[in-house]
Amino acid sequence: MIIVRDAGFHFGRFYDAAMQIKTGHYSFFQTNYGFQQSGRVINALYGPLFAYFNGALLLLCNNWFTYQVVSIYLLCLVAAGSMLLLLHYSGVKKVVSVLISLIYLNIGLIPAFINASSFGGWGQALMPLVLLNGWRMVKDPKKPINWLWLGSTMGLLLQVHLLSALLACLLLAPFFLLALIKRKKVWKDFFKAVALAAVLGSNTLLALLWLSATNQLASPDAYNLAVSGLKLVSQQAQLGNSYGQILPVFALLIANNFAGNLLLKQKGTAEMLLLAWSMLLLLIASNYFPWGYVQKQLPFLATNFQFPFRLVTIIYPMLLLSVALTVQKVLTKKNLPIFAAVLAALLFLLARPVYQTNQLRTQKLSQKKLLQTKLARQGLDPLILILNYGGQADYLPVVKKGADIGKAYRKQIASRWQSFGHQVLPRGKQQLSWTSKGGKVILPLVAYQQSQVALNGKTVKKLTRKSGGFPVVEAKKGKNTAVLTFVIPLWGQVVIWGCWLSWLLLASFFLIKSLTLARNHVIFMFIKRQKTVGV
């Protein structure tokens, strides 16, 4: 298995979702099983629907090794499938579409998910579906916006990766503006799509806005933007192009595509917009852009954006679509084998460094025999018990400014939680039990403004919290119990359940529509066959 920092973070939240499904003790906000059973809010802010999907998948796989293999396979399947769908809609020939889709699996954040669990990989996997909506805006004069598809795509991104949803808005902006200039009658469908996306992502939006308004939340770790842009590296780089690196062979493809578009006589406005927007974003994402100055002017980007190379999530789908369209324009029956051979060679050159990266990480981690043995065959619990994760300060409540929240979490919770007894109660409550000599005790829990703590059966009215949200209580001599509850008002419960219901209705609609289309196709083929037999 390949386990790095991000893997531990996501494994912890998926384990929590899996145990909620297994036990039936659901809690939308409070993390009662993962993250040292601390009660901190994680999944509500990091794609709750997708977390429950991964939790269910984890239960089906029954061990972490199988889960990691299956999840990587699903990511590649979704990424290649979405790119194929985009290229098919754009009229690209099948052989070119397949090769371009395979190339897509070996660039950007998709290989970064495979060898580093970077969750932006899922955003990149779904981004061709977003671009399909953008391409439709400038290519379909009759119906530039299919509000149902656009709204459901954006809603899905909100449930998978919030930053990718924001990047998707950036991707769509120029295509929407061009559609507005050309046709203008797009506002109605646009607002329908926005409304649908808001409903489908309402639980995540609720969590983010409500918690931010009522708590001072710690930001994610800060990174230096000036050194996190796209870099041109050698073909033999150990990490290939998985971490914001571009191989020379891919840079050559981009340059040739740019030159080819300039030389082609028949260039449409949409094609030039696609090329110009992708090349501009490529420049912005690179180390040549003055990110150091930008960070000084907008310091919040260091924590909320972190890495400029994340822009490849939206850049690479546009670049590959542009390449495919260029190839399609000059493709003939005679030169098809040549183009196919060139793309296949490019695929090999891009895949090789990714393979080397995976081998390197696997060899390093396989030396930890105890960890590997526990991961491979012993179910779900052993990994969570021995894996050191959750030390990030992300969205922990800040009680005292200037405190190192991540360090405090590691000291007060990560190193102490197993000294207390933990029991998850119905309705998502967490109960701690411990024996004390009396006096003040810092509980290994995280309490927000919405949290309620009951000590030995009595609600603590004036709760004292350390920075990081750790409750401080006056324990009695002997056995003590404390119950942590995250209190959700009625309106909040309505929003959460309304969101789940909207997804159920949407899934039912698409299922019925698919079955109807399949039935009609069968009937059509049957009638056609009968006519043929009759003739």
Coordinates of C-alpha atoms in Angstrom, one line a residue:
M1 CA 0.0 0.0 0.0
I2 CA 1.0 3.6 -0.5
I3 CA 0.2 5.6 2.6
V4 CA 1.2 9.3 2.9
R5 CA -0.2 12.2 4.9
D6 CA -3.2 12.8 2.7
A7 CA -4.0 9.1 2.7
G8 CA -4.3 9.0 6.5
F9 CA -6.5 12.0 6.5
H10 CA -9.0 10.6 3.9
F11 CA -8.8 7.0 5.4
G12 CA -9.8 8.5 8.7
R13 CA -12.9 10.1 7.4
F14 CA -13.9 7.2 5.2
Y15 CA -13.5 4.8 8.2
D16 CA -15.8 7.1 10.2
A17 CA -18.4 7.0 7.4
A18 CA -18.0 3.2 7.1
M19 CA -18.6 2.7 10.8
Q20 CA -21.7 4.9 10.8
I21 CA -23.2 2.8 8.1
K22 CA -22.2 -0.4 9.9
T23 CA -23.5 0.5 13.3
G24 CA -26.4 2.8 12.2
H25 CA -25.2 5.5 14.6
Y26 CA -25.2 8.4 12.1
S27 CA -23.8 11.8 12.8
F28 CA -23.5 14.3 9.9
F29 CA -21.2 16.8 11.8
Q30 CA -19.5 14.9 14.6
T31 CA -16.7 12.4 13.8
N32 CA -17.3 9.6 16.4
Y33 CA -15.2 6.8 14.9
G34 CA -12.3 8.3 12.9
F35 CA -9.8 11.0 13.9
Q36 CA -9.2 9.5 17.4
Q37 CA -12.9 9.6 18.0
S38 CA -12.5 13.3 18.8
G39 CA -15.8 14.6 17.5
R40 CA -14.2 17.1 15.2
V41 CA -16.1 18.2 12.1
I42 CA -14.5 16.6 8.9
N43 CA -16.9 15.0 6.5
A44 CA -19.5 17.7 6.6
L45 CA -16.9 20.0 5.1
Y46 CA -15.1 17.6 2.8
G47 CA -17.8 16.1 0.5
P48 CA -20.2 14.2 2.8
L49 CA -22.0 12.2 0.0
F50 CA -18.7 11.0 -1.5
A51 CA -17.5 10.1 2.0
Y52 CA -20.5 7.8 2.6
F53 CA -19.9 6.3 -0.8
N54 CA -16.3 5.5 0.1
G55 CA -17.4 4.3 3.5
A56 CA -19.8 1.8 1.8
L57 CA -17.0 0.8 -0.6
L58 CA -14.7 0.2 2.3
L59 CA -17.2 -2.1 4.0
L60 CA -17.5 -4.1 0.8
C61 CA -13.8 -4.4 0.4
N62 CA -13.3 -5.3 4.1
N63 CA -9.6 -4.3 4.1
W64 CA -7.5 -1.3 3.2
F65 CA -5.4 -2.9 0.5
T66 CA -8.4 -4.0 -1.5
Y67 CA -10.1 -0.7 -1.0
Q68 CA -7.1 1.3 -2.3
V69 CA -6.8 -0.9 -5.4
V70 CA -10.5 -0.6 -6.1
S71 CA -10.7 3.1 -5.5
I72 CA -7.8 3.8 -7.8
Y73 CA -9.4 1.6 -10.5
L74 CA -12.7 3.5 -10.1
L75 CA -10.9 6.9 -10.4
C76 CA -9.2 5.8 -13.6
L77 CA -12.5 4.5 -15.0
V78 CA -14.3 7.7 -14.2
A79 CA -11.5 9.9 -15.6
A80 CA -11.1 8.0 -18.8
G81 CA -14.9 7.6 -19.2
S82 CA -15.5 11.4 -18.7
M83 CA -12.8 12.3 -21.2
L84 CA -14.2 9.8 -23.7
L85 CA -17.6 11.3 -23.3
L86 CA -16.2 14.8 -23.9
L87 CA -14.3 13.8 -27.0
H88 CA -17.3 11.9 -28.4
Y89 CA -19.5 14.9 -27.9
S90 CA -16.8 17.0 -29.7
G91 CA -16.8 14.6 -32.7
V92 CA -13.3 13.2 -32.2
K93 CA -12.7 9.7 -33.8
K94 CA -12.7 6.8 -31.5
V95 CA -9.0 5.7 -31.8
V96 CA -7.8 9.3 -31.1
S97 CA -10.3 9.6 -28.2
V98 CA -9.1 6.4 -26.5
L99 CA -5.4 7.3 -26.8
I100 CA -6.1 10.9 -25.5
S101 CA -8.1 9.5 -22.6
L102 CA -5.3 7.1 -21.6
I103 CA -2.8 10.0 -21.8
Y104 CA -5.2 11.9 -19.4
L105 CA -4.8 9.2 -16.8
N106 CA -1.0 9.9 -16.7
I107 CA -0.9 13.6 -16.2
G108 CA -1.7 16.1 -13.4
L109 CA -3.4 15.1 -10.2
I110 CA -4.7 11.7 -11.3
P111 CA -1.4 10.0 -10.9
A112 CA -0.9 12.2 -7.8
F113 CA -4.0 10.4 -6.3
I114 CA -2.6 7.0 -7.2
N115 CA 0.8 7.6 -5.5
A116 CA 0.0 10.3 -2.9
S117 CA -3.8 10.2 -2.3
S118 CA -4.2 13.8 -3.6
F119 CA -8.0 14.2 -3.6
G120 CA -7.7 16.8 -6.4
G121 CA -7.4 13.7 -8.6
W122 CA -11.1 13.1 -8.2
G123 CA -11.8 16.7 -9.2
Q124 CA -9.7 16.2 -12.3
A125 CA -11.4 12.9 -13.1
L126 CA -14.8 14.7 -13.2
M127 CA -13.6 17.9 -14.9
P128 CA -14.1 16.8 -18.5
L129 CA -17.9 16.6 -17.6
V130 CA -17.7 20.3 -16.6
L131 CA -15.8 21.2 -19.8
L132 CA -18.5 19.3 -21.8
N133 CA -21.0 21.7 -20.4
G134 CA -18.8 24.7 -21.2
W135 CA -18.2 23.4 -24.8
R136 CA -21.9 23.0 -25.2
M137 CA -22.4 26.7 -24.3
V138 CA -20.3 27.8 -27.3
K139 CA -21.3 25.0 -29.7
D140 CA -25.0 24.4 -29.3
P141 CA -26.9 27.5 -30.6
K142 CA -30.3 26.0 -29.8
K143 CA -29.7 25.0 -26.2
P144 CA -26.3 26.3 -24.9
I145 CA -27.1 25.3 -21.3
N146 CA -28.6 22.0 -20.3
W147 CA -29.4 23.1 -16.8
L148 CA -30.1 19.6 -15.5
W149 CA -26.7 18.3 -16.6
L150 CA -24.8 21.4 -15.6
G151 CA -26.5 21.6 -12.2
S152 CA -26.0 17.9 -11.4
T153 CA -22.3 18.1 -12.5
M154 CA -21.6 21.0 -10.2
G155 CA -23.6 19.5 -7.4
L156 CA -21.6 16.3 -7.7
L157 CA -18.3 18.3 -7.5
L158 CA -19.6 20.0 -4.3
Q159 CA -20.1 16.6 -2.8
V160 CA -16.7 15.3 -3.9
H161 CA -14.2 18.2 -3.6
L162 CA -15.1 21.8 -2.9
L163 CA -12.0 23.4 -4.3
S164 CA -12.5 21.5 -7.6
A165 CA -16.1 22.9 -7.7
L166 CA -14.6 26.5 -7.4
L167 CA -12.0 25.7 -10.1
A168 CA -14.9 24.4 -12.3
C169 CA -16.5 27.9 -12.1
L170 CA -13.3 29.4 -13.2
L171 CA -13.1 27.0 -16.2
L172 CA -16.7 27.8 -17.3
A173 CA -16.5 31.6 -17.0
P174 CA -15.2 32.5 -20.5
F175 CA -17.4 30.0 -22.2
F176 CA -20.5 31.4 -20.4
L177 CA -19.5 34.9 -21.4
L178 CA -19.1 34.0 -25.0
A179 CA -22.5 32.2 -25.0
L180 CA -24.0 35.3 -23.4
I181 CA -22.5 37.6 -26.1
K182 CA -23.7 35.4 -28.9
R183 CA -27.1 34.4 -27.7
K184 CA -27.9 36.3 -24.5
K185 CA -30.9 34.1 -23.7
V186 CA -29.1 31.9 -21.3
W187 CA -29.9 33.4 -18.0
K188 CA -33.0 31.3 -17.3
D189 CA -31.2 28.0 -17.7
F190 CA -28.1 29.3 -16.0
F191 CA -30.1 30.2 -12.8
K192 CA -31.9 26.9 -12.9
A193 CA -28.5 25.1 -13.0
V194 CA -27.2 27.3 -10.1
A195 CA -30.3 26.5 -8.1
L196 CA -30.0 22.8 -8.7
A197 CA -26.3 22.7 -7.8
A198 CA -27.1 24.7 -4.6
V199 CA -29.7 22.2 -3.6
L200 CA -27.5 19.2 -4.3
G201 CA -24.6 20.7 -2.4
S202 CA -26.7 22.4 0.3
N203 CA -25.4 20.2 3.1
T204 CA -21.8 21.1 2.4
L205 CA -22.6 24.8 1.9
L206 CA -24.6 24.7 5.2
A207 CA -21.7 23.2 7.1
L208 CA -19.2 25.7 5.7
L209 CA -21.3 28.8 6.1
W210 CA -22.8 27.9 9.5
L211 CA -19.6 26.8 11.2
S212 CA -17.6 29.7 9.8
A213 CA -20.3 32.2 11.0
T214 CA -20.4 30.8 14.6
N215 CA -16.9 29.6 15.1
Q216 CA -13.4 31.0 14.4
L217 CA -12.0 28.0 12.4
A218 CA -8.4 27.2 11.9
S219 CA -7.2 27.4 8.3
P220 CA -5.4 24.5 6.6
D221 CA -1.6 24.5 6.6
A222 CA 0.0 27.4 4.7
Y223 CA 2.4 26.8 1.8
N224 CA 4.7 29.0 -0.2
L225 CA 3.0 29.7 -3.5
A226 CA 6.2 30.9 -5.1
V227 CA 7.7 27.4 -5.1
S228 CA 4.5 25.5 -5.8
G229 CA 3.9 26.3 -9.5
L230 CA 4.3 24.0 -12.5
K231 CA 7.9 23.1 -13.3
L232 CA 9.5 21.7 -16.4
V233 CA 11.5 18.7 -15.3
S234 CA 13.6 16.0 -17.0
Q235 CA 12.2 12.8 -18.4
Q236 CA 13.9 10.8 -15.7
A237 CA 12.4 12.8 -12.7
Q238 CA 11.5 10.3 -10.0
L239 CA 8.2 11.8 -9.3
G240 CA 7.3 12.1 -13.0
N241 CA 4.6 14.7 -13.5
S242 CA 2.5 13.8 -10.5
Y243 CA 3.4 16.9 -8.4
G244 CA 3.0 19.9 -10.6
Q245 CA 5.7 18.9 -13.0
I246 CA 5.6 18.9 -16.8
L247 CA 7.7 16.4 -18.8
P248 CA 9.5 17.8 -21.9
V249 CA 7.5 15.5 -24.1
F250 CA 4.2 16.8 -22.9
A251 CA 5.5 20.4 -23.1
L252 CA 6.4 19.6 -26.7
L253 CA 2.9 18.4 -27.4
I254 CA 1.4 21.6 -26.0
A255 CA 3.8 23.7 -28.1
N256 CA 3.0 21.8 -31.3
N257 CA -0.7 22.1 -30.7
F258 CA -0.3 25.9 -30.1
A259 CA 1.6 26.2 -33.4
G260 CA -0.8 24.0 -35.2
N261 CA -3.7 26.1 -34.2
L262 CA -2.0 29.3 -35.4
L263 CA -1.2 27.7 -38.8
L264 CA -4.7 26.2 -39.4
K265 CA -6.8 28.4 -41.7
Q266 CA -10.2 27.3 -40.4
K267 CA -10.2 28.3 -36.8
G268 CA -13.5 28.8 -35.0
T269 CA -14.0 31.3 -32.2
A270 CA -14.7 28.5 -29.7
E271 CA -11.5 26.6 -30.6
M272 CA -9.4 29.8 -30.2
L273 CA -11.1 30.6 -26.9
L274 CA -10.4 27.0 -25.7
L275 CA -6.7 27.3 -26.7
A276 CA -6.2 30.8 -25.3
W277 CA -7.9 30.2 -22.0
S278 CA -5.9 27.0 -21.4
M279 CA -2.6 28.6 -22.3
L280 CA -3.2 31.6 -20.1
L281 CA -4.1 29.4 -17.2
L282 CA -1.0 27.3 -17.9
L283 CA 1.2 30.4 -17.6
I284 CA -0.6 31.5 -14.4
A285 CA -0.1 28.0 -12.9
S286 CA 3.6 28.0 -13.7
N287 CA 6.6 29.2 -11.6
Y288 CA 7.0 32.0 -14.1
F289 CA 4.0 33.8 -12.6
P290 CA 4.8 36.1 -9.7
W291 CA 3.1 34.0 -7.0
G292 CA 5.3 35.5 -4.3
Y293 CA 3.9 38.9 -4.9
V294 CA 0.3 37.5 -5.2
Q295 CA 0.7 35.8 -1.8
K296 CA 1.8 39.0 -0.2
Q297 CA -1.3 40.8 -1.5
L298 CA -3.7 37.8 -0.9
P299 CA -2.2 35.8 2.0
F300 CA -5.3 33.7 2.4
L301 CA -4.3 31.9 -0.8
A302 CA -1.4 30.3 1.0
T303 CA -3.8 28.3 3.2
N304 CA -6.9 27.9 1.0
F305 CA -5.3 27.4 -2.4
Q306 CA -1.8 26.3 -1.3
F307 CA -0.5 25.0 -4.7
P308 CA -0.7 26.9 -8.0
F309 CA -0.2 23.6 -9.9
R310 CA -3.7 22.6 -8.8
L311 CA -4.9 24.6 -11.7
V312 CA -3.9 21.7 -13.9
T313 CA -7.3 20.2 -12.8
I314 CA -9.0 22.5 -15.3
I315 CA -6.0 23.1 -17.7
Y316 CA -5.3 19.6 -18.8
P317 CA -8.9 18.7 -19.9
M318 CA -8.9 21.9 -22.1
L319 CA -5.4 21.3 -23.5
L320 CA -6.2 17.7 -24.5
L321 CA -9.5 18.6 -26.0
S322 CA -7.7 21.3 -28.1
V323 CA -5.1 18.7 -29.1
A324 CA -7.8 16.2 -30.1
L325 CA -9.6 18.8 -32.2
T326 CA -6.4 19.8 -33.9
V327 CA -5.6 16.2 -34.8
Q328 CA -9.2 15.7 -35.9
K329 CA -8.9 18.6 -38.4
V330 CA -5.8 17.2 -40.2
L331 CA -6.7 13.5 -39.8
T332 CA -7.1 11.4 -42.9
K333 CA -7.3 7.6 -43.6
K334 CA -3.7 7.7 -44.7
N335 CA -2.1 9.5 -41.7
L336 CA -4.4 7.9 -39.0
P337 CA -1.8 5.2 -38.2
I338 CA 0.9 7.8 -37.9
F339 CA -1.0 9.9 -35.5
A340 CA -2.1 6.9 -33.5
A341 CA 1.5 5.7 -33.3
V342 CA 2.7 9.2 -32.1
L343 CA 0.0 9.4 -29.4
A344 CA 0.8 5.8 -28.3
A345 CA 4.5 6.7 -28.0
L346 CA 3.5 9.8 -26.0
L347 CA 1.4 7.7 -23.7
F348 CA 4.3 5.4 -23.0
L349 CA 6.7 8.3 -22.3
L350 CA 4.1 9.9 -19.9
A351 CA 3.2 6.6 -18.1
R352 CA 6.8 5.5 -17.5
P353 CA 7.6 8.1 -14.8
V354 CA 4.3 7.5 -13.1
Y355 CA 5.1 3.8 -12.9
Q356 CA 8.6 4.6 -11.5
T357 CA 7.0 6.8 -8.9
N358 CA 4.6 4.0 -7.8
Q359 CA 7.4 1.5 -7.6
L360 CA 9.6 3.9 -5.6
R361 CA 6.9 4.6 -3.0
T362 CA 5.8 0.9 -2.8
Q363 CA 9.4 -0.2 -2.2
K364 CA 9.9 2.3 0.6
L365 CA 6.6 1.4 2.4
S366 CA 7.0 -2.3 2.0
Q367 CA 9.9 -2.2 4.4
K368 CA 7.5 -1.5 7.2
K369 CA 6.5 -5.2 7.5
L370 CA 4.3 -4.8 10.6
L371 CA 2.2 -2.1 9.0
Q372 CA 1.9 -3.9 5.7
T373 CA 0.8 -7.1 7.4
K374 CA -1.9 -5.4 9.3
L375 CA -3.1 -3.4 6.3
A376 CA -3.3 -6.3 3.9
R377 CA -5.5 -8.9 5.7
Q378 CA -6.7 -7.8 9.1
G379 CA -9.8 -5.8 8.3
L380 CA -10.3 -2.1 8.9
D381 CA -9.6 -1.3 12.6
P382 CA -5.8 -2.2 12.9
L383 CA -4.8 0.6 10.5
I384 CA -6.8 3.3 12.3
L385 CA -5.3 2.2 15.6
I386 CA -1.7 2.4 14.5
L387 CA -1.8 5.1 11.9
N388 CA -0.6 8.5 13.0
Y389 CA -3.0 10.9 11.3
G390 CA -5.3 13.8 11.9
G391 CA -2.7 16.3 13.2
Q392 CA -3.7 18.9 10.6
A393 CA -5.4 22.0 12.1
D394 CA -8.0 22.2 9.4
Y395 CA -11.3 23.7 10.7
L396 CA -10.6 23.1 14.3
P397 CA -12.1 25.9 16.5
V398 CA -9.7 28.6 17.5
V399 CA -10.3 29.8 21.1
K400 CA -7.0 31.5 21.6
K401 CA -5.3 33.4 18.8
G402 CA -1.7 32.6 18.0
A403 CA -1.8 29.0 19.3
D404 CA -0.4 26.2 17.3
I405 CA -3.7 24.3 16.8
G406 CA -2.2 21.3 15.0
K407 CA 0.5 20.8 17.8
A408 CA -2.2 21.2 20.5
Y409 CA -4.3 18.5 18.8
R410 CA -1.5 16.1 18.6
K411 CA -0.7 16.7 22.3
Q412 CA -4.2 16.7 23.8
I413 CA -5.9 14.2 21.5
A414 CA -3.7 12.1 19.3
S415 CA -1.4 11.1 22.1
R416 CA -4.1 10.7 24.8
W417 CA -7.3 9.4 23.3
Q418 CA -6.6 5.7 23.9
S419 CA -6.3 6.4 27.7
F420 CA -10.1 7.0 27.8
G421 CA -13.0 4.6 27.1
H422 CA -15.1 5.5 24.1
Q423 CA -18.6 4.5 23.3
V424 CA -20.8 5.9 20.4
L425 CA -24.4 6.3 21.6
P426 CA -27.5 6.6 19.5
R427 CA -28.2 9.9 17.7
G428 CA -24.5 10.5 17.1
K429 CA -23.4 11.1 20.6
Q430 CA -19.9 10.3 21.9
Q431 CA -19.4 9.0 25.5
L432 CA -16.0 9.1 27.3
S433 CA -15.3 7.2 30.5
W434 CA -12.2 7.5 32.7
T435 CA -11.1 7.1 36.3
S436 CA -9.8 10.3 37.9
K437 CA -8.2 11.4 41.2
G438 CA -10.4 14.6 40.9
G439 CA -9.7 18.0 39.6
K440 CA -9.6 19.6 36.1
V441 CA -9.3 17.3 33.1
I442 CA -8.8 18.2 29.5
L443 CA -11.0 15.9 27.5
P444 CA -9.6 14.4 24.2
L445 CA -12.6 15.8 22.3
V446 CA -13.3 18.8 20.1
A447 CA -16.2 21.1 21.0
Y448 CA -17.6 23.8 18.7
Q449 CA -20.1 26.5 19.6
Q450 CA -22.8 24.0 18.6
S451 CA -21.4 21.3 20.8
Q452 CA -22.9 20.3 24.2
V453 CA -21.0 18.4 26.9
A454 CA -22.7 16.5 29.7
L455 CA -20.5 15.5 32.7
N456 CA -21.7 12.6 34.8
G457 CA -25.3 13.1 33.5
K458 CA -25.4 16.9 33.9
T459 CA -25.0 19.4 31.1
V460 CA -22.1 21.7 31.5
K461 CA -23.6 25.2 31.2
K462 CA -20.5 27.3 31.0
L463 CA -18.0 25.1 29.1
T464 CA -14.4 26.1 29.2
R465 CA -12.4 25.1 26.1
K466 CA -8.7 25.1 25.3
S467 CA -7.6 26.4 21.9
G468 CA -8.5 23.7 19.4
G469 CA -11.9 23.3 21.1
F470 CA -10.8 20.8 23.8
P471 CA -13.3 20.9 26.7
V472 CA -12.0 21.3 30.3
V473 CA -14.2 19.8 33.0
E474 CA -14.0 19.4 36.8
A475 CA -13.9 15.6 37.3
K476 CA -14.9 13.9 40.5
K477 CA -12.8 11.3 42.3
G478 CA -13.4 7.8 40.8
K479 CA -15.2 6.9 37.6
N480 CA -16.4 9.8 35.3
T481 CA -18.4 9.9 32.1
A482 CA -18.7 12.8 29.6
V483 CA -21.1 12.9 26.6
L484 CA -20.4 15.1 23.6
T485 CA -23.3 16.1 21.4
F486 CA -23.4 18.3 18.3
V487 CA -26.7 20.1 18.4
I488 CA -28.3 20.8 15.0
P489 CA -31.4 23.1 14.9
L490 CA -34.5 22.1 13.1
W491 CA -33.8 24.2 10.0
G492 CA -30.4 22.6 9.7
Q493 CA -31.9 19.1 9.8
V494 CA -34.4 20.2 7.1
V495 CA -31.5 21.3 4.9
I496 CA -29.5 18.1 5.4
W497 CA -32.5 15.8 4.8
G498 CA -33.6 17.9 1.9
C499 CA -30.2 17.5 0.3
W500 CA -30.3 13.7 0.6
L501 CA -33.9 13.6 -0.8
S502 CA -32.8 15.7 -3.8
W503 CA -30.1 13.2 -4.6
L504 CA -32.5 10.4 -4.3
L505 CA -35.0 12.1 -6.7
L506 CA -32.2 12.9 -9.2
A507 CA -30.8 9.4 -9.2
S508 CA -34.4 8.0 -9.6
F509 CA -35.0 10.4 -12.6
F510 CA -31.8 9.4 -14.4
L511 CA -32.4 5.7 -13.7
I512 CA -36.0 5.9 -15.1
K513 CA -34.7 7.8 -18.1
S514 CA -32.0 5.3 -18.8
L515 CA -34.4 2.4 -18.5
T516 CA -36.8 4.1 -20.8
L517 CA -34.1 4.7 -23.4
A518 CA -32.9 1.1 -23.2
R519 CA -36.5 -0.2 -23.6
N520 CA -37.1 2.0 -26.6
H521 CA -33.9 0.9 -28.2
V522 CA -34.8 -2.8 -27.7
I523 CA -38.3 -2.2 -29.2
F524 CA -36.7 -0.3 -32.1
M525 CA -34.3 -3.1 -32.8
F526 CA -37.0 -5.7 -32.6
I527 CA -39.2 -3.9 -35.1
K528 CA -36.3 -3.4 -37.4
R529 CA -35.5 -7.1 -37.3
Q530 CA -39.1 -8.0 -37.9
K531 CA -39.2 -5.8 -41.0
T532 CA -36.0 -7.4 -42.2
V533 CA -37.3 -10.9 -41.8
G534 CA -40.6 -9.9 -43.5
V535 CA -38.7 -8.6 -46.5

